[in-house]
Amino acid sequence: MTESAHAASRQEQKERTRQAILAAALELTQTVGFAQISLRQVARHAGIVPTAFYRHFESMDELGLALVEQSFSTLRHMIREAQRDPKVFDNIIDAAADVLVEAVKHSKAHFAFVARERVGGSEAVRRAIRHELDLFVSELAIVLARLPNIETWSFDDVQMVSRLFVRNMVSNAEEVVEMPDGRPDLEEQIKEGARRQMRLIVVGFRDWRS
Amino acid sequence: MTESAHAASRQEQKERTRQAILAAALELTQTVGFAQISLRQVARHAGIVPTAFYRHFESMDELGLALVEQSFSTLRHMIREAQRDPKVFDNIIDAAADVLVEAVKHSKAHFAFVARERVGGSEAVRRAIRHELDLFVSELAIVLARLPNIETWSFDDVQMVSRLFVRNMVSNAEEVVEMPDGRPDLEEQIKEGARRQMRLIVVGFRDWRS
DNA sequence: ACTTTGAGTGCACGCACGTTCACTCAAAGT
DNA sequence: ACTTTGAGTGAACGTGCGTGCACTCAAAGT
């Protein structure tokens, strides 16, 4: 056994290269769509020779799917963390707006990738993102269903509100992504807009159904 | 003077080729993003030799902007027609849902192009679409401001509702575009969803502000 | 001490691309 | 009848691409 000291340097190095490829692709994707970056560009950016790429991914499409997975696992992790915060129960709307803007700012590249490839990507990538978003809607619906104001609603209604929330989240994330850096005023404006929209949904839904 | 009979066949032919190029690009764009189709593909599809392309457009980017313009002029034309219909005043929400679905179905390709290139396109194309959508928000706000329920609202409020409507329109258009052909049940479902969302916005806004 | 493994290399290939240039040949202008 | 114009042609170029193949050379396994 040689698993010894500080983990096997063999797999370690492979994983490091894999991450370098993912990071390179993510960075290149910030200026143009994923579909129009080449395997050679990615390899060059990652500091490897083009053929070495194949040791990690069978094709660019597979790399794209890996990026989708990485993006959503980042996002999901943030949501899980935010749920532990007790303020969420007090005021889910303000909390959601805060989390959204912070999350997008923190991993802008991943959000930008998802926002862009959600509609512009290859068939496979698009489907993967759509699927992840559907999962996300269901996950959010569970959280929502436990909230004081909402716990009496029907399953379908909660699901629909959840869908509206996610849709708005996507739209707002797009806006934050397109936001030029160093404009905290714009950021606050987007946050306030998101808050108002969510309040609109909740208020309107309650009154309409009552 | 030779402007005679049925218009000069010289410019006529040029215009026909131009339209063939636009149509070719639009069709090719249905399966992949505009940025990843090549000048040569477009030329091939349009039935001309690659170099002839330059007689009509200086670059693919210019062609992209022309497609944006064409798409929105189609859209705007439909909205103008719909405004003449008196039922719009009676029930703008149901009318809007109908118009939206019909419009998207009628010129699916243009909507698909806009939906995709809005976020996935080149910088120039993206900016052009964003600008057109902003214009559209203002235009819709004028229509909305004349409606019975809304005429007392402030300018900013109307503008915000208009923005929400357009955002929802874009989302729903995306859904219709992704909708497989020959599924009238899905279509009705989307339409109903759009209706509910719009009602939500109007109801929620009124109650929240009152 | 030895073999095996596999991440990364370097070269070579055929292909599609954007763009150039000199050209044809009808319609439009005179 | 003539010239001019300009949309469309066809060959040629340099470039970057994806991918195949034979390779190196340490780490991992024995």
Coordinates of C-alpha atoms (C1' of nucleotides) in Angstrom, one line a residue:
Chain A
M1 CA 0.0 0.0 0.0
T2 CA 1.3 3.4 -1.0
E3 CA -1.7 5.6 -0.1
S4 CA 0.6 6.9 2.6
A5 CA 1.5 10.4 3.6
H6 CA -0.4 13.1 1.7
A7 CA -2.4 11.0 -0.7
A8 CA -1.3 9.4 -4.0
S9 CA 0.4 12.1 -6.1
R10 CA -0.6 10.1 -9.2
Q11 CA -4.4 10.6 -9.1
E12 CA -3.9 14.0 -7.4
Q13 CA -2.1 15.3 -10.4
K14 CA -4.8 13.9 -12.8
E15 CA -7.5 15.6 -10.8
R16 CA -5.5 18.8 -10.8
T17 CA -5.3 18.7 -14.6
R18 CA -9.0 17.9 -14.9
Q19 CA -9.8 21.0 -12.8
A20 CA -7.5 23.0 -14.9
I21 CA -9.4 22.0 -18.0
L22 CA -12.8 22.8 -16.4
A23 CA -11.4 26.2 -15.2
A24 CA -10.0 26.9 -18.6
A25 CA -13.3 26.1 -20.4
L26 CA -15.3 28.1 -17.8
E27 CA -13.1 31.1 -18.3
L28 CA -13.1 30.9 -22.1
T29 CA -16.9 30.6 -21.9
Q30 CA -17.3 34.0 -20.3
T31 CA -16.7 35.8 -23.6
V32 CA -18.2 33.5 -26.1
G33 CA -20.6 30.5 -26.1
F34 CA -19.3 27.2 -25.0
A35 CA -20.1 25.7 -28.4
Q36 CA -17.7 28.0 -30.2
I37 CA -14.6 27.3 -28.1
S38 CA -12.4 24.7 -29.4
L39 CA -10.7 21.7 -27.8
R40 CA -7.4 23.2 -28.7
Q41 CA -8.2 26.5 -27.1
V42 CA -9.2 24.8 -23.9
A43 CA -6.0 22.6 -23.9
R44 CA -3.8 25.6 -24.5
H45 CA -5.5 27.5 -21.7
A46 CA -5.1 24.6 -19.4
G47 CA -1.5 24.2 -20.2
I48 CA -1.6 20.8 -21.9
V49 CA -1.3 19.5 -25.4
P50 CA -4.5 19.0 -27.3
T51 CA -4.3 15.2 -27.3
A52 CA -4.0 15.1 -23.5
F53 CA -7.5 16.4 -23.3
Y54 CA -8.8 13.0 -24.2
R55 CA -7.3 11.5 -21.0
H56 CA -10.0 13.4 -19.1
F57 CA -13.0 13.9 -21.4
E58 CA -14.1 11.9 -24.5
S59 CA -15.3 15.1 -26.2
M60 CA -16.2 18.7 -25.7
D61 CA -19.8 17.7 -25.1
E62 CA -18.8 15.6 -22.1
L63 CA -16.8 18.6 -20.8
G64 CA -19.9 20.7 -21.2
L65 CA -22.0 18.3 -19.1
A66 CA -19.3 18.2 -16.5
L67 CA -19.5 22.0 -16.3
V68 CA -23.2 21.9 -15.9
E69 CA -22.8 19.4 -13.0
Q70 CA -20.2 21.6 -11.4
S71 CA -22.3 24.7 -11.7
F72 CA -25.3 23.2 -10.1
S73 CA -23.5 21.5 -7.4
T74 CA -22.0 24.9 -6.5
L75 CA -25.5 26.5 -6.6
R76 CA -27.1 23.7 -4.6
H77 CA -24.4 23.9 -1.9
M78 CA -25.1 27.6 -1.5
I79 CA -28.9 27.1 -1.1
R80 CA -28.3 24.3 1.5
E81 CA -26.1 26.7 3.5
A82 CA -28.6 29.5 3.3
Q83 CA -31.4 27.2 4.5
R84 CA -29.6 26.8 7.8
D85 CA -29.8 30.5 8.4
P86 CA -32.8 31.2 10.7
K87 CA -33.6 34.5 9.0
V88 CA -34.8 32.6 6.0
F89 CA -37.9 31.5 8.0
D90 CA -38.6 35.0 9.1
N91 CA -38.4 36.6 5.7
I92 CA -37.7 34.3 2.9
I93 CA -38.1 36.9 0.2
D94 CA -35.4 39.3 1.4
A95 CA -33.2 36.3 2.2
A96 CA -33.7 34.9 -1.2
A97 CA -32.8 38.2 -2.9
D98 CA -29.7 38.5 -0.8
V99 CA -28.6 34.9 -1.4
L100 CA -29.3 35.2 -5.1
V101 CA -27.1 38.3 -5.7
E102 CA -24.4 37.0 -3.4
A103 CA -24.3 33.6 -5.0
V104 CA -24.2 35.0 -8.5
K105 CA -21.4 37.4 -7.5
H106 CA -19.5 34.7 -5.8
S107 CA -19.5 32.3 -8.7
K108 CA -20.4 34.5 -11.6
A109 CA -18.7 32.3 -14.1
H110 CA -20.8 29.3 -13.4
F111 CA -24.0 31.4 -13.5
A112 CA -23.0 33.0 -16.7
F113 CA -22.3 29.6 -18.2
V114 CA -25.7 28.2 -17.1
A115 CA -27.6 31.3 -18.2
R116 CA -26.0 31.3 -21.6
E117 CA -26.0 27.6 -22.3
R118 CA -29.5 27.1 -21.0
V119 CA -30.8 28.3 -24.3
G120 CA -27.8 28.6 -26.5
G121 CA -25.9 25.4 -25.9
S122 CA -25.9 22.1 -27.6
E123 CA -28.9 19.8 -27.3
A124 CA -27.3 17.7 -24.6
V125 CA -26.1 20.6 -22.5
R126 CA -29.5 22.3 -22.8
R127 CA -31.3 19.2 -21.7
A128 CA -29.0 18.7 -18.7
I129 CA -29.6 22.3 -17.6
R130 CA -33.3 22.0 -18.0
H131 CA -33.3 18.9 -15.9
E132 CA -31.2 20.5 -13.2
L133 CA -33.6 23.4 -13.1
D134 CA -36.6 21.1 -12.8
L135 CA -35.0 19.4 -9.9
F136 CA -34.3 22.8 -8.4
V137 CA -38.0 23.8 -8.7
S138 CA -39.0 20.7 -6.8
E139 CA -36.4 21.2 -4.2
L140 CA -37.5 24.8 -3.6
A141 CA -41.1 23.8 -3.5
I142 CA -40.3 21.6 -0.5
V143 CA -38.7 24.5 1.3
L144 CA -41.6 26.8 0.4
A145 CA -44.2 24.3 1.5
R146 CA -43.0 24.6 5.1
L147 CA -43.4 28.3 5.2
P148 CA -46.1 29.8 7.5
N149 CA -48.1 31.6 4.8
I150 CA -47.9 28.8 2.3
E151 CA -48.4 25.6 4.3
T152 CA -52.1 25.4 3.5
W153 CA -51.6 25.7 -0.3
S154 CA -52.2 22.8 -2.6
F155 CA -49.2 20.9 -4.0
D156 CA -49.8 22.2 -7.5
D157 CA -50.0 25.8 -6.4
V158 CA -46.7 25.5 -4.4
Q159 CA -45.1 23.9 -7.5
M160 CA -46.3 26.7 -9.7
V161 CA -45.0 29.4 -7.3
S162 CA -41.8 27.6 -7.1
R163 CA -41.5 27.6 -10.9
L164 CA -42.2 31.3 -11.0
F165 CA -39.5 31.9 -8.4
V166 CA -37.0 29.9 -10.3
R167 CA -37.8 31.6 -13.5
N168 CA -37.3 34.9 -11.9
M169 CA -34.2 33.7 -10.3
V170 CA -32.8 32.8 -13.7
S171 CA -33.8 36.2 -15.1
N172 CA -32.3 38.1 -12.3
A173 CA -29.1 36.0 -12.4
E174 CA -28.8 36.9 -16.1
E175 CA -29.1 40.6 -15.1
V176 CA -26.4 40.3 -12.4
V177 CA -24.2 38.5 -14.8
E178 CA -24.5 41.2 -17.4
M179 CA -24.0 43.8 -14.7
P180 CA -20.7 45.7 -15.2
D181 CA -18.3 45.3 -12.3
G182 CA -18.1 47.8 -9.5
R183 CA -21.6 49.2 -9.7
P184 CA -23.1 48.5 -6.3
D185 CA -26.0 50.8 -7.0
L186 CA -27.1 48.6 -9.9
E187 CA -26.7 45.6 -7.7
E188 CA -29.0 47.0 -5.1
Q189 CA -31.5 48.0 -7.8
I190 CA -31.6 44.4 -9.1
K191 CA -32.0 43.1 -5.6
E192 CA -34.9 45.5 -4.9
G193 CA -36.5 44.5 -8.2
A194 CA -36.2 40.8 -7.3
R195 CA -37.7 41.4 -3.9
R196 CA -40.7 43.3 -5.4
Q197 CA -41.3 40.6 -8.0
M198 CA -41.3 37.9 -5.4
R199 CA -43.6 39.8 -3.1
L200 CA -45.8 40.3 -6.1
I201 CA -46.0 36.6 -6.7
V202 CA -46.7 35.8 -3.1
V203 CA -49.3 38.5 -2.5
G204 CA -51.0 38.1 -5.8
F205 CA -51.3 34.4 -5.4
R206 CA -52.7 34.5 -2.0
D207 CA -55.3 37.1 -2.8
W208 CA -56.3 35.5 -6.1
R209 CA -56.8 32.1 -4.5
S210 CA -58.6 33.3 -1.4
Chain B
M1 CA -36.3 55.8 -67.5
T2 CA -36.6 52.0 -67.2
E3 CA -38.4 51.7 -63.9
S4 CA -41.3 50.5 -66.1
A5 CA -43.5 47.5 -65.9
H6 CA -43.0 45.2 -62.9
A7 CA -40.0 46.9 -61.3
A8 CA -36.4 46.5 -62.3
S9 CA -35.4 42.9 -62.4
R10 CA -31.9 43.9 -61.5
Q11 CA -32.5 45.0 -57.9
E12 CA -35.4 42.5 -57.6
Q13 CA -33.0 39.7 -58.1
K14 CA -30.5 41.1 -55.6
E15 CA -33.3 41.5 -53.0
R16 CA -34.4 37.9 -53.6
T17 CA -30.8 36.7 -53.0
R18 CA -30.6 38.8 -49.9
Q19 CA -33.8 37.2 -48.6
A20 CA -32.5 33.8 -49.5
I21 CA -29.4 34.5 -47.4
L22 CA -31.5 35.7 -44.4
A23 CA -33.8 32.6 -44.7
A24 CA -30.8 30.3 -45.0
A25 CA -29.2 31.7 -41.9
L26 CA -32.5 31.6 -40.0
E27 CA -33.0 28.0 -40.9
L28 CA -29.5 27.0 -40.0
T29 CA -29.9 28.8 -36.7
Q30 CA -32.7 26.6 -35.6
T31 CA -30.4 23.7 -34.7
V32 CA -27.3 25.5 -33.5
G33 CA -26.4 29.0 -32.4
F34 CA -25.9 31.7 -34.9
A35 CA -22.3 32.2 -33.8
Q36 CA -21.4 28.6 -34.9
I37 CA -22.8 28.7 -38.4
S38 CA -20.3 29.6 -41.0
L39 CA -20.4 32.0 -43.9
R40 CA -19.9 29.1 -46.3
Q41 CA -22.8 27.1 -44.8
V42 CA -25.1 30.1 -45.2
A43 CA -23.9 30.6 -48.8
R44 CA -24.4 26.9 -49.6
H45 CA -27.9 26.9 -48.2
A46 CA -28.8 30.1 -50.0
G47 CA -27.5 28.6 -53.3
I48 CA -24.7 31.0 -53.9
V49 CA -20.9 30.8 -53.8
P50 CA -19.2 32.0 -50.6
T51 CA -17.8 35.2 -52.1
A52 CA -21.2 36.3 -53.4
F53 CA -22.2 36.7 -49.7
Y54 CA -20.1 39.8 -49.5
R55 CA -22.3 41.5 -52.1
H56 CA -25.0 41.6 -49.5
F57 CA -23.3 41.7 -46.1
E58 CA -19.9 42.8 -44.9
S59 CA -19.7 40.1 -42.3
M60 CA -21.7 37.4 -40.5
D61 CA -22.1 39.9 -37.7
E62 CA -23.9 42.3 -40.0
L63 CA -26.1 39.4 -41.1
G64 CA -26.9 38.7 -37.5
L65 CA -28.0 42.3 -36.9
A66 CA -30.2 42.1 -40.0
L67 CA -31.9 39.0 -38.6
V68 CA -32.5 40.8 -35.3
E69 CA -34.1 43.7 -37.2
Q70 CA -36.3 41.3 -39.3
S71 CA -37.4 39.3 -36.2
F72 CA -38.5 42.4 -34.3
S73 CA -40.2 44.0 -37.2
T74 CA -42.2 40.8 -37.6
L75 CA -43.1 40.8 -34.0
R76 CA -44.0 44.5 -33.9
H77 CA -46.2 44.1 -36.9
M78 CA -48.2 41.4 -35.1
I79 CA -48.6 43.4 -32.0
R80 CA -49.9 46.4 -34.0
E81 CA -52.4 44.2 -35.7
A82 CA -53.5 42.7 -32.4
Q83 CA -54.1 46.2 -30.9
R84 CA -56.8 46.9 -33.5
D85 CA -58.8 44.0 -32.2
P86 CA -61.4 45.3 -29.7
K87 CA -61.3 42.3 -27.5
V88 CA -57.9 43.4 -26.3
F89 CA -59.5 46.2 -24.3
D90 CA -62.0 43.9 -22.7
N91 CA -59.5 41.3 -21.6
I92 CA -56.0 42.1 -22.3
I93 CA -54.6 39.1 -20.5
D94 CA -56.4 36.4 -22.4
A95 CA -55.8 38.3 -25.6
A96 CA -52.1 38.7 -24.9
A97 CA -51.8 35.0 -24.1
D98 CA -53.5 34.1 -27.4
V99 CA -51.4 36.6 -29.4
L100 CA -48.2 35.4 -27.9
V101 CA -48.8 31.7 -28.7
E102 CA -50.1 32.4 -32.1
A103 CA -47.3 34.8 -32.9
V104 CA -44.6 32.4 -31.8
K105 CA -46.2 29.5 -33.7
H106 CA -46.5 31.7 -36.8
S107 CA -42.9 32.8 -36.9
K108 CA -41.2 30.3 -34.7
A109 CA -37.9 30.6 -36.3
H110 CA -37.6 34.3 -35.6
F111 CA -38.6 33.8 -32.0
A112 CA -36.2 30.9 -31.6
F113 CA -33.4 33.1 -33.0
V114 CA -34.1 35.9 -30.6
A115 CA -34.6 33.7 -27.6
R116 CA -31.3 32.0 -28.3
E117 CA -29.2 34.9 -29.3
R118 CA -30.5 37.2 -26.6
V119 CA -28.1 35.5 -24.2
G120 CA -26.0 33.3 -26.4
G121 CA -25.1 35.6 -29.3
S122 CA -22.2 37.8 -30.0
E123 CA -21.8 41.1 -28.1
A124 CA -23.3 43.1 -31.0
V125 CA -26.3 40.9 -31.5
R126 CA -27.0 40.7 -27.8
R127 CA -26.9 44.4 -27.5
A128 CA -29.2 44.9 -30.4
I129 CA -31.8 42.4 -29.0
R130 CA -31.6 44.0 -25.6
H131 CA -32.2 47.4 -27.1
E132 CA -35.2 46.1 -29.1
L133 CA -36.7 44.5 -26.0
D134 CA -36.3 47.8 -24.1
L135 CA -38.1 49.6 -26.9
F136 CA -40.8 46.9 -26.6
V137 CA -41.2 47.4 -22.9
S138 CA -41.8 51.1 -23.4
E139 CA -44.2 50.5 -26.3
L140 CA -46.2 48.0 -24.2
A141 CA -46.3 50.4 -21.3
I142 CA -48.1 52.9 -23.4
V143 CA -50.7 50.4 -24.3
L144 CA -51.1 49.3 -20.7
A145 CA -51.4 52.8 -19.4
R146 CA -54.6 53.2 -21.3
L147 CA -56.3 50.3 -19.8
P148 CA -59.1 50.8 -17.3
N149 CA -57.6 49.2 -14.3
I150 CA -54.2 50.7 -14.8
E151 CA -54.8 54.3 -15.9
T152 CA -54.4 55.6 -12.3
W153 CA -51.0 54.0 -11.8
S154 CA -47.7 55.9 -11.7
F155 CA -45.4 55.9 -14.7
D156 CA -42.8 53.9 -12.9
D157 CA -45.3 51.3 -11.8
V158 CA -46.6 50.8 -15.3
Q159 CA -43.1 50.5 -16.6
M160 CA -42.3 47.9 -14.1
V161 CA -45.4 45.8 -14.9
S162 CA -44.6 46.2 -18.5
R163 CA -41.1 44.9 -17.9
L164 CA -42.5 41.9 -16.0
F165 CA -44.9 41.2 -18.8
V166 CA -42.1 41.3 -21.4
R167 CA -39.9 39.1 -19.3
N168 CA -42.7 36.6 -19.0
M169 CA -43.4 36.9 -22.7
V170 CA -39.8 36.0 -23.4
S171 CA -39.9 33.0 -21.0
N172 CA -43.1 31.8 -22.5
A173 CA -41.9 32.2 -26.0
E174 CA -38.9 30.1 -25.1
E175 CA -41.2 27.4 -23.9
V176 CA -43.3 27.5 -27.0
V177 CA -40.2 27.4 -29.2
E178 CA -38.9 24.3 -27.3
M179 CA -42.3 22.7 -27.5
P180 CA -42.4 19.7 -29.8
D181 CA -44.7 20.0 -32.8
G182 CA -48.2 18.7 -32.8
R183 CA -48.9 18.9 -29.0
P184 CA -51.9 21.2 -28.8
D185 CA -52.4 20.1 -25.1
L186 CA -49.0 21.4 -24.2
E187 CA -49.7 24.6 -26.1
E188 CA -52.9 25.2 -24.1
Q189 CA -51.0 24.4 -20.9
I190 CA -48.4 27.1 -21.7
K191 CA -51.1 29.5 -22.6
E192 CA -53.0 28.9 -19.4
G193 CA -49.7 29.3 -17.4
A194 CA -49.0 32.6 -19.1
R195 CA -52.5 33.8 -18.3
R196 CA -52.2 32.9 -14.7
Q197 CA -48.9 34.6 -14.4
M198 CA -50.2 37.8 -15.9
R199 CA -53.2 37.8 -13.7
L200 CA -50.9 37.2 -10.8
I201 CA -48.9 40.3 -11.7
V202 CA -51.9 42.5 -12.2
V203 CA -53.7 41.4 -9.1
G204 CA -50.7 41.3 -6.9
F205 CA -49.6 44.7 -8.0
R206 CA -53.0 46.3 -7.4
D207 CA -53.4 44.8 -4.0
W208 CA -49.9 45.5 -2.9
R209 CA -50.1 49.1 -3.8
S210 CA -53.6 49.9 -2.6
Chain C
dA1 C1' 14.8 -4.7 -8.9
dC2 C1' 11.4 -5.4 -12.4
dT3 C1' 7.4 -4.6 -15.0
dT4 C1' 3.2 -2.3 -16.0
dT5 C1' 0.4 1.7 -16.4
dG6 C1' -1.3 5.8 -18.1
dA7 C1' -0.9 11.1 -18.2
dG8 C1' 1.2 14.0 -21.1
dT9 C1' 4.0 14.7 -25.8
dG10 C1' 5.0 15.8 -30.7
dC11 C1' 4.0 15.0 -35.4
dA12 C1' 1.2 14.4 -39.1
dC13 C1' -3.2 14.1 -41.7
dG14 C1' -7.1 15.8 -44.0
dC15 C1' -10.8 19.2 -43.8
dA16 C1' -13.6 23.4 -43.5
dC17 C1' -13.1 27.8 -42.8
dG18 C1' -12.7 33.3 -44.2
dT19 C1' -10.9 36.1 -47.5
dT20 C1' -8.2 37.5 -52.0
dC21 C1' -8.4 38.1 -56.7
dA22 C1' -9.3 38.1 -61.5
dC23 C1' -13.1 36.6 -64.1
dT24 C1' -17.9 36.5 -66.7
dC25 C1' -21.8 38.1 -68.7
dA26 C1' -26.5 40.1 -68.6
dA27 C1' -29.1 44.0 -67.3
dA28 C1' -29.1 49.2 -66.9
dG29 C1' -27.6 53.5 -68.5
dT30 C1' -26.1 56.2 -72.5
Chain D
dA1 C1' -25.3 50.3 -80.8
dC2 C1' -22.0 51.1 -76.9
dT3 C1' -20.3 51.2 -72.5
dT4 C1' -20.6 50.6 -67.6
dT5 C1' -22.0 48.3 -63.6
dG6 C1' -22.2 44.9 -60.3
dA7 C1' -24.2 40.2 -58.8
dG8 C1' -22.4 35.9 -59.0
dT9 C1' -18.2 32.6 -60.2
dG10 C1' -14.1 29.6 -59.3
dA11 C1' -9.5 28.8 -58.1
dA12 C1' -6.3 29.6 -54.6
dC13 C1' -4.1 31.0 -50.2
dG14 C1' -3.1 30.5 -45.2
dT15 C1' -5.0 29.1 -40.7
dG16 C1' -7.0 26.4 -37.0
dC17 C1' -9.3 22.7 -36.2
dG18 C1' -10.3 17.4 -34.4
dT19 C1' -8.1 13.3 -34.2
dG20 C1' -4.8 9.2 -34.9
dC21 C1' -0.5 7.2 -33.7
dA22 C1' 3.9 6.1 -31.9
dC23 C1' 6.5 8.0 -28.1
dT24 C1' 8.3 9.0 -23.2
dC25 C1' 9.1 8.5 -18.5
dA26 C1' 7.8 8.7 -13.7
dA27 C1' 4.8 6.8 -10.4
dA28 C1' 2.4 2.5 -8.8
dG29 C1' 2.2 -2.4 -8.5
dT30 C1' 4.7 -6.6 -8.1

